[in-house]
PDB file of C-alpha atoms and ligand atoms in Angstrom:
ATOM      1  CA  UNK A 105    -202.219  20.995 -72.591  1.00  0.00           C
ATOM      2  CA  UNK A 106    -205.788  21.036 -74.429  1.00  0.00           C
ATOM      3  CA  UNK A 107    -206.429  19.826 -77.960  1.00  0.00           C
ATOM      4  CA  UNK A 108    -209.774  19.276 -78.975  1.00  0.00           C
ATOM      5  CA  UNK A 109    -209.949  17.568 -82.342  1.00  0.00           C
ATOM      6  CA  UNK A 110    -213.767  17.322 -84.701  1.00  0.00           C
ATOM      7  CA  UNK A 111    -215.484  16.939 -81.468  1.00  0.00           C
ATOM      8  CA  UNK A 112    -219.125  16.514 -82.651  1.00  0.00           C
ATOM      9  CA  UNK A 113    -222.592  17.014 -79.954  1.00  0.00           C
ATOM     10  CA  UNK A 114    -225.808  16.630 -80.961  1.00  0.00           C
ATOM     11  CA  UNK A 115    -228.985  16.312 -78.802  1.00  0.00           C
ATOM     12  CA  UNK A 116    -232.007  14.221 -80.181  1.00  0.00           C
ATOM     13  CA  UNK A 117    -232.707  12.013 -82.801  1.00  0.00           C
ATOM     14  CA  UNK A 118    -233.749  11.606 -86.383  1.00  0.00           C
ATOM     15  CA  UNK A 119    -235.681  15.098 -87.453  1.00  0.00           C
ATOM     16  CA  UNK A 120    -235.628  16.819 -84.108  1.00  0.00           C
ATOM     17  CA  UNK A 121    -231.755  16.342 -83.911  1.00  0.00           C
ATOM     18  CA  UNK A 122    -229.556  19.489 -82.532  1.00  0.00           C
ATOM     19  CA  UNK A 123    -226.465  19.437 -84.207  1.00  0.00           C
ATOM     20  CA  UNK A 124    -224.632  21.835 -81.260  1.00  0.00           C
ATOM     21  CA  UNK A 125    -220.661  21.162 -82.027  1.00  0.00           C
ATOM     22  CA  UNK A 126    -219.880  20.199 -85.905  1.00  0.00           C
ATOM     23  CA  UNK A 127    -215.844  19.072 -86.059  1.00  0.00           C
ATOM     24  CA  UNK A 128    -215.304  21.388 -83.256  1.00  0.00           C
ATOM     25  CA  UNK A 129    -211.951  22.073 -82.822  1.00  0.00           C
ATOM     26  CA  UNK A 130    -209.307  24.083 -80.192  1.00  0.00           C
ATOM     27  CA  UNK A 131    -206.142  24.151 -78.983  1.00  0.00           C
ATOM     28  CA  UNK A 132    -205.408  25.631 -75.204  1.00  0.00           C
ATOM     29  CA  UNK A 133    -201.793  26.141 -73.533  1.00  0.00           C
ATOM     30  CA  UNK A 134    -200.870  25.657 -69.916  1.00  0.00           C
ATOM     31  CA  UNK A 135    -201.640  28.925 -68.525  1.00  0.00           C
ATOM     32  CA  UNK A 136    -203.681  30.041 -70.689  1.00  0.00           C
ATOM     33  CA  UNK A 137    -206.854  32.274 -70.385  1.00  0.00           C
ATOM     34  CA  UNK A 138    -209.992  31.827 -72.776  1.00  0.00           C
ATOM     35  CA  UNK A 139    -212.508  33.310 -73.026  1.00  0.00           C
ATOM     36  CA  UNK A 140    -215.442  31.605 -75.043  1.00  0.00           C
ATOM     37  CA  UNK A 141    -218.366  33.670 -76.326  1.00  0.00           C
ATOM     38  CA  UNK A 142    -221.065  33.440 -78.391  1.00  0.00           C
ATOM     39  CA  UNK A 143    -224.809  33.424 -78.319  1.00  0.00           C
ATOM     40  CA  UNK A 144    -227.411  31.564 -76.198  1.00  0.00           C
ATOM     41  CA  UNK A 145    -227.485  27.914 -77.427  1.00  0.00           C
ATOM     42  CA  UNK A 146    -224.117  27.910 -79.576  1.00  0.00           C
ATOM     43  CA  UNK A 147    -223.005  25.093 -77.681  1.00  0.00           C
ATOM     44  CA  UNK A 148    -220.940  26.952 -74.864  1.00  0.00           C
ATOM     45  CA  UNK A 149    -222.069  24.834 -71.507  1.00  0.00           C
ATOM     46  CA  UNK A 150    -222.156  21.781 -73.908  1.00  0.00           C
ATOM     47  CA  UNK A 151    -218.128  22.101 -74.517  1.00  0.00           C
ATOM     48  CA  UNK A 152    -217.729  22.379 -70.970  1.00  0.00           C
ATOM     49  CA  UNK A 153    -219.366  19.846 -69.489  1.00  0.00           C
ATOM     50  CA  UNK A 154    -217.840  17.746 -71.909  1.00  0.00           C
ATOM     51  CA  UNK A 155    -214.309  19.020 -71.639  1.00  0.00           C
ATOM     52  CA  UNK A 156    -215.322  18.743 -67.885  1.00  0.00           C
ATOM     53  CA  UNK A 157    -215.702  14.616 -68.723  1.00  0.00           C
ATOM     54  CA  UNK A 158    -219.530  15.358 -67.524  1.00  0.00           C
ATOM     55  CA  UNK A 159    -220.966  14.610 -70.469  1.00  0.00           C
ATOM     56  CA  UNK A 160    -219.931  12.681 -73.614  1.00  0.00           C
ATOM     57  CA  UNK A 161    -219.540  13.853 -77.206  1.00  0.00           C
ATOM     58  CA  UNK A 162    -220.713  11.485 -80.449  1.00  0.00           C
ATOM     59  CA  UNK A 163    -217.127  11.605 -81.889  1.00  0.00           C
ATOM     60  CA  UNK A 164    -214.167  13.616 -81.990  1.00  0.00           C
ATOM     61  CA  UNK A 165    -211.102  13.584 -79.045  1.00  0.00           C
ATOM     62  CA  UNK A 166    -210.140  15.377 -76.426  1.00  0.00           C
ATOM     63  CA  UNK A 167    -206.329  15.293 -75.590  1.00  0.00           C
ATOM     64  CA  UNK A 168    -205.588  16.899 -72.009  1.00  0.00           C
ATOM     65  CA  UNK A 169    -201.976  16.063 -71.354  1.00  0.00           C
ATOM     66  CA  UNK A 170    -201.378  13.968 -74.176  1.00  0.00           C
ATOM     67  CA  UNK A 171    -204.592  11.974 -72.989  1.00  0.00           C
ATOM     68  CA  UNK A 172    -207.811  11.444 -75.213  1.00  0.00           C
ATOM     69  CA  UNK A 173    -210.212  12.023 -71.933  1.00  0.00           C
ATOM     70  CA  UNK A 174    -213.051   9.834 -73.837  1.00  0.00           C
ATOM     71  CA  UNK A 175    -210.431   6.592 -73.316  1.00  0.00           C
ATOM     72  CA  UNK A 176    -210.731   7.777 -69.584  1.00  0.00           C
ATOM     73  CA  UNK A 177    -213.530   5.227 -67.332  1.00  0.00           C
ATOM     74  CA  UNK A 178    -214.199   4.430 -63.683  1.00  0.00           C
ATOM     75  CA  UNK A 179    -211.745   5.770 -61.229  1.00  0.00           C
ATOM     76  CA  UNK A 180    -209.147   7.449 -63.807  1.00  0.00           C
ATOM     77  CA  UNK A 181    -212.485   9.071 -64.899  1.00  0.00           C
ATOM     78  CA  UNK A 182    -213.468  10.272 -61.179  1.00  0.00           C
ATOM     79  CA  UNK A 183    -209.674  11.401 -60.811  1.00  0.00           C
ATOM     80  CA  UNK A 184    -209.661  13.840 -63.788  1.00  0.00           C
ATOM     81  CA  UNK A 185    -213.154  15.253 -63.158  1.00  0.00           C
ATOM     82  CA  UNK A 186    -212.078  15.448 -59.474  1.00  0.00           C
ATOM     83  CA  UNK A 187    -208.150  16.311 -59.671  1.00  0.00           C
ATOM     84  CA  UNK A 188    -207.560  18.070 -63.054  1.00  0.00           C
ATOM     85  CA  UNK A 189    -210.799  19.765 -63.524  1.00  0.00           C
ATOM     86  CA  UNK A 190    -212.820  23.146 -61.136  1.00  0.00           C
ATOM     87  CA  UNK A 191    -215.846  23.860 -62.592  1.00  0.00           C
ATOM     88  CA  UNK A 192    -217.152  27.526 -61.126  1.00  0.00           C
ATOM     89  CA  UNK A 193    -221.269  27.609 -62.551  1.00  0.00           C
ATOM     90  CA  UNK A 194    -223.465  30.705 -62.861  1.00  0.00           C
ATOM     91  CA  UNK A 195    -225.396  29.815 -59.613  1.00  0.00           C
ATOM     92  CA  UNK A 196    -222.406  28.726 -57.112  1.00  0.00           C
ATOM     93  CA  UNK A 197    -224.287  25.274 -56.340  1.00  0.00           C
ATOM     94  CA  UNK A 198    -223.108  25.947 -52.754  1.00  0.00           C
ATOM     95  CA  UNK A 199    -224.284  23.562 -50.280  1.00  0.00           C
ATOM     96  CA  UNK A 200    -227.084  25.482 -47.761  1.00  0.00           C
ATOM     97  CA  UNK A 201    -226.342  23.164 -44.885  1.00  0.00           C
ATOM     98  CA  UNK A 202    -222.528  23.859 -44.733  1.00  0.00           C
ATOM     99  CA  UNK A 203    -220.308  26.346 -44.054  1.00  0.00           C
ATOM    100  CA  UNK A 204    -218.024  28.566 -46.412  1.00  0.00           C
ATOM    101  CA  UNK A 205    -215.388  26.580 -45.065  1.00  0.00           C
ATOM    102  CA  UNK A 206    -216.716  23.074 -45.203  1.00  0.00           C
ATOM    103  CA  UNK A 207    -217.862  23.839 -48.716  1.00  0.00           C
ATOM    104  CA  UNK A 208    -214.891  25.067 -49.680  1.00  0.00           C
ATOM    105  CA  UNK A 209    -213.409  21.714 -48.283  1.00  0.00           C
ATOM    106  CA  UNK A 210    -215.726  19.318 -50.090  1.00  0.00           C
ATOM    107  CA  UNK A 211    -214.067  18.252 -52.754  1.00  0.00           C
ATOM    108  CA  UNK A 212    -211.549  17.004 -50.404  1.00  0.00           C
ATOM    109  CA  UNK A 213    -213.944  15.646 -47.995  1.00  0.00           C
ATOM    110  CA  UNK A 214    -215.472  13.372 -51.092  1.00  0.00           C
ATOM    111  CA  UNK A 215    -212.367  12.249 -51.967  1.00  0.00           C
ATOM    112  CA  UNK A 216    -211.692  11.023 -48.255  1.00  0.00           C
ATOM    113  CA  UNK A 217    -208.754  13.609 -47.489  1.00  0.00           C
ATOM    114  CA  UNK A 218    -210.632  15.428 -44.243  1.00  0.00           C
ATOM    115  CA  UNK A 219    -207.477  16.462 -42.674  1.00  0.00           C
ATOM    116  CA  UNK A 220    -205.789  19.210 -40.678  1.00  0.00           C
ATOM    117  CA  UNK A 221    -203.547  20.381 -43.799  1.00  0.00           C
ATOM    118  CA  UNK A 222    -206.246  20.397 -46.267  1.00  0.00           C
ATOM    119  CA  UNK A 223    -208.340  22.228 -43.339  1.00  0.00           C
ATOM    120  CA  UNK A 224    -205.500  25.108 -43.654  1.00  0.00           C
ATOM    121  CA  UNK A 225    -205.031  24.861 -47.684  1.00  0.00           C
ATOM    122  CA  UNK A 226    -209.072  25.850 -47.798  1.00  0.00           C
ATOM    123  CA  UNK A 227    -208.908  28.479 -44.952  1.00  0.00           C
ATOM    124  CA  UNK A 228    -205.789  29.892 -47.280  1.00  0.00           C
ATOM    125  CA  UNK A 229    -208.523  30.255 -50.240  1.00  0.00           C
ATOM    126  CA  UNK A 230    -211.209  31.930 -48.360  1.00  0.00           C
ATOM    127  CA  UNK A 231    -208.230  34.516 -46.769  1.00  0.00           C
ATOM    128  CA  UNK A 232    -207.189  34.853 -50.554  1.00  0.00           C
ATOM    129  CA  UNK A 233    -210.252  35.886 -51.664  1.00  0.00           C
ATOM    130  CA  UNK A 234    -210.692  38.396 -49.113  1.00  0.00           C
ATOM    131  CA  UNK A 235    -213.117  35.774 -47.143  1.00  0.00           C
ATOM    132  CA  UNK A 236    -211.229  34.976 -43.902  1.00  0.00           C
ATOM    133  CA  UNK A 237    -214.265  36.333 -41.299  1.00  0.00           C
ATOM    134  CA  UNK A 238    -216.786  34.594 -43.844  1.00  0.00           C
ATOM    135  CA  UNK A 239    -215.767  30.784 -42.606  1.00  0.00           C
ATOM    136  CA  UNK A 240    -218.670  30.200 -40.435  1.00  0.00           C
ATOM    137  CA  UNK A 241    -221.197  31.568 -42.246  1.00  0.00           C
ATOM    138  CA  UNK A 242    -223.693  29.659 -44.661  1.00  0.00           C
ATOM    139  CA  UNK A 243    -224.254  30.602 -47.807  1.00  0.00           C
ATOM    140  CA  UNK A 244    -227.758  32.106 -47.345  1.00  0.00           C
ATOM    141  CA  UNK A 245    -225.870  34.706 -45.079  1.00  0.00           C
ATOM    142  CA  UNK A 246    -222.701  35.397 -47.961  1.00  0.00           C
ATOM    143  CA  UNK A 247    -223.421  37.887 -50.803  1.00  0.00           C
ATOM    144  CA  UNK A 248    -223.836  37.124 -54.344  1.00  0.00           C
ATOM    145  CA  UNK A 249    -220.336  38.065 -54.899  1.00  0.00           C
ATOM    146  CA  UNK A 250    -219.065  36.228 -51.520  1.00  0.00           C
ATOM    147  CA  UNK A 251    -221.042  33.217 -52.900  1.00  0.00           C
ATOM    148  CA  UNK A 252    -218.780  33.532 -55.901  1.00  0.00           C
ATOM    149  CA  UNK A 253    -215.680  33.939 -54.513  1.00  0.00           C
ATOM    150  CA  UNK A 254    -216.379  30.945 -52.538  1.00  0.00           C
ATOM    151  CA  UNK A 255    -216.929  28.619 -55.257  1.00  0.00           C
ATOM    152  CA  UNK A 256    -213.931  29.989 -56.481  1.00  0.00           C
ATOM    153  CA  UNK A 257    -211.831  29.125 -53.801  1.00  0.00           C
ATOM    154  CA  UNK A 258    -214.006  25.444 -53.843  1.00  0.00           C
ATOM    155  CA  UNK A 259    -212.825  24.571 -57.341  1.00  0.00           C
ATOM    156  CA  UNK A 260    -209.242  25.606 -56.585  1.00  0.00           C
ATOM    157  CA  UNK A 261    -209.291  23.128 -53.678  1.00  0.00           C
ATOM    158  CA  UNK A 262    -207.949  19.832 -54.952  1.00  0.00           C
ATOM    159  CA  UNK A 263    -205.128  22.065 -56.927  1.00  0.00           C
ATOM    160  CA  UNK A 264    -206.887  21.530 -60.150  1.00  0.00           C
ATOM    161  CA  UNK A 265    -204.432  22.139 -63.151  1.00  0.00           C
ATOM    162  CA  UNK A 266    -207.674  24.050 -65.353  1.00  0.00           C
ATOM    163  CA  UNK A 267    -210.711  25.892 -64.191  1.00  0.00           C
ATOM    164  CA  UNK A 268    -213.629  26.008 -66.075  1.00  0.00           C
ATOM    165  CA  UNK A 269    -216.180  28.606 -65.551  1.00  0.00           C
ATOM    166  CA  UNK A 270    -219.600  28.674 -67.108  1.00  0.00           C
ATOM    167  CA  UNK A 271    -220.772  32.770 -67.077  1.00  0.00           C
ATOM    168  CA  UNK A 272    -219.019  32.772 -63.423  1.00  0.00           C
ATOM    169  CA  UNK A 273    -220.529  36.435 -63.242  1.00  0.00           C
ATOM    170  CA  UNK A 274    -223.757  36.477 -65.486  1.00  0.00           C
ATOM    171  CA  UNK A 275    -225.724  36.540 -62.201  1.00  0.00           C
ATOM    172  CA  UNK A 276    -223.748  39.503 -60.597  1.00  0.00           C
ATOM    173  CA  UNK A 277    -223.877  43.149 -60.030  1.00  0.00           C
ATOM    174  CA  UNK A 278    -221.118  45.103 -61.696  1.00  0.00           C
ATOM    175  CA  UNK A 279    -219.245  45.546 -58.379  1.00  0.00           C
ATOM    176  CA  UNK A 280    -219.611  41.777 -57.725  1.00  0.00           C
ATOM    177  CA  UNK A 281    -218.532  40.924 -61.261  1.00  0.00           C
ATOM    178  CA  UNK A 282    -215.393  43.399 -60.841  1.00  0.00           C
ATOM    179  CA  UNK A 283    -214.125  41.458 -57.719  1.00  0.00           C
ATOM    180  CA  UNK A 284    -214.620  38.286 -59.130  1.00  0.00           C
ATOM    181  CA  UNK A 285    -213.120  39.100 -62.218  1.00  0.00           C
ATOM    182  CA  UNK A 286    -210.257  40.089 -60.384  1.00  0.00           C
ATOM    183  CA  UNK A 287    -209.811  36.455 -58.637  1.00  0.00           C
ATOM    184  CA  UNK A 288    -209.659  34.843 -61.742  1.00  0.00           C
ATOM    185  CA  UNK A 289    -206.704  37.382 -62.735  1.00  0.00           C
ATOM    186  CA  UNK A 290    -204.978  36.366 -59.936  1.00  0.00           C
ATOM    187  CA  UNK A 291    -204.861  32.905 -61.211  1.00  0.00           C
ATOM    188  CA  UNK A 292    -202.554  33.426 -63.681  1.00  0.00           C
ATOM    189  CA  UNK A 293    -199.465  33.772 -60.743  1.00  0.00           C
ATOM    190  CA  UNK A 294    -200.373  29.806 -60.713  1.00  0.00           C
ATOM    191  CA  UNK A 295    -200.258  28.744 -63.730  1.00  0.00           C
ATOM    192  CA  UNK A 296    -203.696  27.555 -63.843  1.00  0.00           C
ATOM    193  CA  UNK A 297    -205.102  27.497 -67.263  1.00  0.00           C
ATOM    194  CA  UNK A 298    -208.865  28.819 -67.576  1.00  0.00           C
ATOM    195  CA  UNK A 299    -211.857  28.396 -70.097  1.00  0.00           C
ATOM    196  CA  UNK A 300    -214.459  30.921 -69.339  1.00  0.00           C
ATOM    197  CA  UNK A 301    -217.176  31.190 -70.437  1.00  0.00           C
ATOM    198  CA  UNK A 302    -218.922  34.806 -70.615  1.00  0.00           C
ATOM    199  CA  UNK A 303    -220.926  37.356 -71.817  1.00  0.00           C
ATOM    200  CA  UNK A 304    -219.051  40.175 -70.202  1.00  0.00           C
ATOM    201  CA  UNK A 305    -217.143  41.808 -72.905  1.00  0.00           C
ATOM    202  CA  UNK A 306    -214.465  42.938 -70.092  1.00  0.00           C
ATOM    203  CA  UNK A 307    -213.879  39.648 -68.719  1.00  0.00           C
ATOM    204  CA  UNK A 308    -213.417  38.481 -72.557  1.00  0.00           C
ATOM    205  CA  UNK A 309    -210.607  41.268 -73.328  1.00  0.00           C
ATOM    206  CA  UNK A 310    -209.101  40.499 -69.776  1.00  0.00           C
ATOM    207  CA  UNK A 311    -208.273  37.305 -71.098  1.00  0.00           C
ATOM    208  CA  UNK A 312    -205.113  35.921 -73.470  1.00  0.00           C
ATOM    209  CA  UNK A 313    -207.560  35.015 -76.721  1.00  0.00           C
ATOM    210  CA  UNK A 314    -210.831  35.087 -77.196  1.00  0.00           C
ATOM    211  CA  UNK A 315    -213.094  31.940 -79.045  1.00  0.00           C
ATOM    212  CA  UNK A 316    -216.294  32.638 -80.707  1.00  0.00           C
ATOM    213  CA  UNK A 317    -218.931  30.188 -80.774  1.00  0.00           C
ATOM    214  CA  UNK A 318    -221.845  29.891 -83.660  1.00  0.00           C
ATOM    215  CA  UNK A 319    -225.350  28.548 -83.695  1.00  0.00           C
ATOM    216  CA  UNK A 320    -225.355  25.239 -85.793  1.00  0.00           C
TER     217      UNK A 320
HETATM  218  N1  ADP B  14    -229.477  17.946 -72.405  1.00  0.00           N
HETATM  219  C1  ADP B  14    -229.914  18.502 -73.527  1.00  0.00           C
HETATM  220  N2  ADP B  14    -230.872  17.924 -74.276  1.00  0.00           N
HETATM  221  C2  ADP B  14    -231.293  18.481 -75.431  1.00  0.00           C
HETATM  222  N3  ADP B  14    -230.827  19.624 -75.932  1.00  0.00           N
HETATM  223  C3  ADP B  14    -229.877  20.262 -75.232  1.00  0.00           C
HETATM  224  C4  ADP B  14    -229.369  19.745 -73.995  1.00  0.00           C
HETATM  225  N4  ADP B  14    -228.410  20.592 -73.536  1.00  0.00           N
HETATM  226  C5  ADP B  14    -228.341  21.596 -74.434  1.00  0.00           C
HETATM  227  N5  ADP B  14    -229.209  21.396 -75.451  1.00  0.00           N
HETATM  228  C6  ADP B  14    -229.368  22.265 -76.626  1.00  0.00           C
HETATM  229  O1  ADP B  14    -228.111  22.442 -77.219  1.00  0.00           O
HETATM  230  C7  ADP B  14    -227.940  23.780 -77.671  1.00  0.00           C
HETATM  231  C8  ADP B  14    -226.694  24.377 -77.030  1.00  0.00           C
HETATM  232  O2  ADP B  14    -226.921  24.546 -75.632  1.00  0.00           O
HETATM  233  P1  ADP B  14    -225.836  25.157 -74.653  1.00  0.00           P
HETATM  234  O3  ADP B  14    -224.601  24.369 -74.749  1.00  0.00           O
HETATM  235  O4  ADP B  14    -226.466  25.257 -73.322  1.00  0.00           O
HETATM  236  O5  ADP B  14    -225.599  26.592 -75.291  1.00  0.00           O
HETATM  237  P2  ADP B  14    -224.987  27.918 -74.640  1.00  0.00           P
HETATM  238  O6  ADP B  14    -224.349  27.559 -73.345  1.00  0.00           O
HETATM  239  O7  ADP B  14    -224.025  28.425 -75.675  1.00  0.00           O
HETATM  240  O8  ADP B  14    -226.134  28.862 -74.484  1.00  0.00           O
HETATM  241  C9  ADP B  14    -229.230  24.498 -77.331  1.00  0.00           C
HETATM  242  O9  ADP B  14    -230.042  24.513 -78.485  1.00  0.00           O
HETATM  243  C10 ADP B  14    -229.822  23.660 -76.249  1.00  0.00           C
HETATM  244  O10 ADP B  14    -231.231  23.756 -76.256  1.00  0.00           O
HETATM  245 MG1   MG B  15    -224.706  28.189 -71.436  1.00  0.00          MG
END
């Protein structure tokens, strides 16, 4: 479903240049789980984003479903970043001044689809991740761990066919990490494939195959 091919990054110009991907390459299956690991400043965030189509890449190609994403602009753009893609971040990047529920049903609410079923899909992902009597609340009353799961259940809302998740636990407690570990298990019932990004040697041997990053 994923084939990166010499994907090249760097950051800078002339002297000062960071080379962070050199003829980077991977392959990913539907369904699968990675986990990507490696140290601080190999490059990890920098393949996401640009696997997320958030950033670009100097050369290389990206194939998701047979698709180079790089030949992707405007709306078809918006529509994989928005339709194919849940990003899940360290810090949550929930909204203060909304709900669990309404920021749970953002994505939908950007893409102009406020209505009663999507209302019910997003409830369904907060009672999935245990979060049913945390609707009303606002994120400055959730736990770190609640916070989580809701961001979760945010990038699963516009049925995304892959999740990527950039050290979805680094900021948790072991409890916290354990629970939200065990959401992204229960993706795999859905087919969903996942990049994750970690430093958590459990979540890395909880996962189909492991990728290891080096510094340039
Ligand atoms: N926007 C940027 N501008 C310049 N350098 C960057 C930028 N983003 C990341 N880098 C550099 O690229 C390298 C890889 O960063 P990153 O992808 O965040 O690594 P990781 O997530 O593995 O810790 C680091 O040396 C970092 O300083
Ligand atoms: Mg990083």
């Amino acid at each position: 479903m994923l084939e990166i091919i010499n994907l090249n990054k760097t950051f800078g110009m002339g002297e000062s240049s960071i080379h962070v991907l050199t003829d980077f390459n991977m392959t990913v299956e539907q369904g699968e789980r990675v986990a990507i690991v490696g140290q601080s400043g190999a490059g990890k965030s920098t393949l996401l984003q640009i696997i997320g189509g958030l950033d670009s890449a100097d050369s290389g190609i990206i194939n998701f479903k047979n698709e180079n994403i790089f030949d992707k602009k405007g709306k078809e753009l918006d529509r994989y970043r928005n339709r194919e893609v849940g990003f899940v971040f360290q810090f949550h990047y929930l909204l203060d001044d909304f709900t669990a529920l309404e920021n749970v049903m953002m994505p939908a609410m950007i893409a102009g689809e406020d209505t009663a079923e999507n209302r019910e899909y997003a409830k369904s992902l907060l009672a999935r991740f245990g979060l049913s009597d945390r609707e009303i609340h606002f994120p400055s009353q959730l736990s770190g761990g609640e916070q989580q799961r809701t961001a979760l259940a945010r990038a699963l809302m516009n049925r995304p066919s892959m999740i990527l998740a950039d050290e979805p636990t680094g900021s948790l407690d072991k409890k916290n990490s354990e629970e939200v570990l065990s959401m992204f298990d229960s993706l795999k019932n859905d087919g969903i494939t996942v990049l994750i990004v970690t430093h958590d040697d459990e979540i890395a041997k909880s996962c189909d195959r492991i990728v290891k990053m080096e510094k340039a």
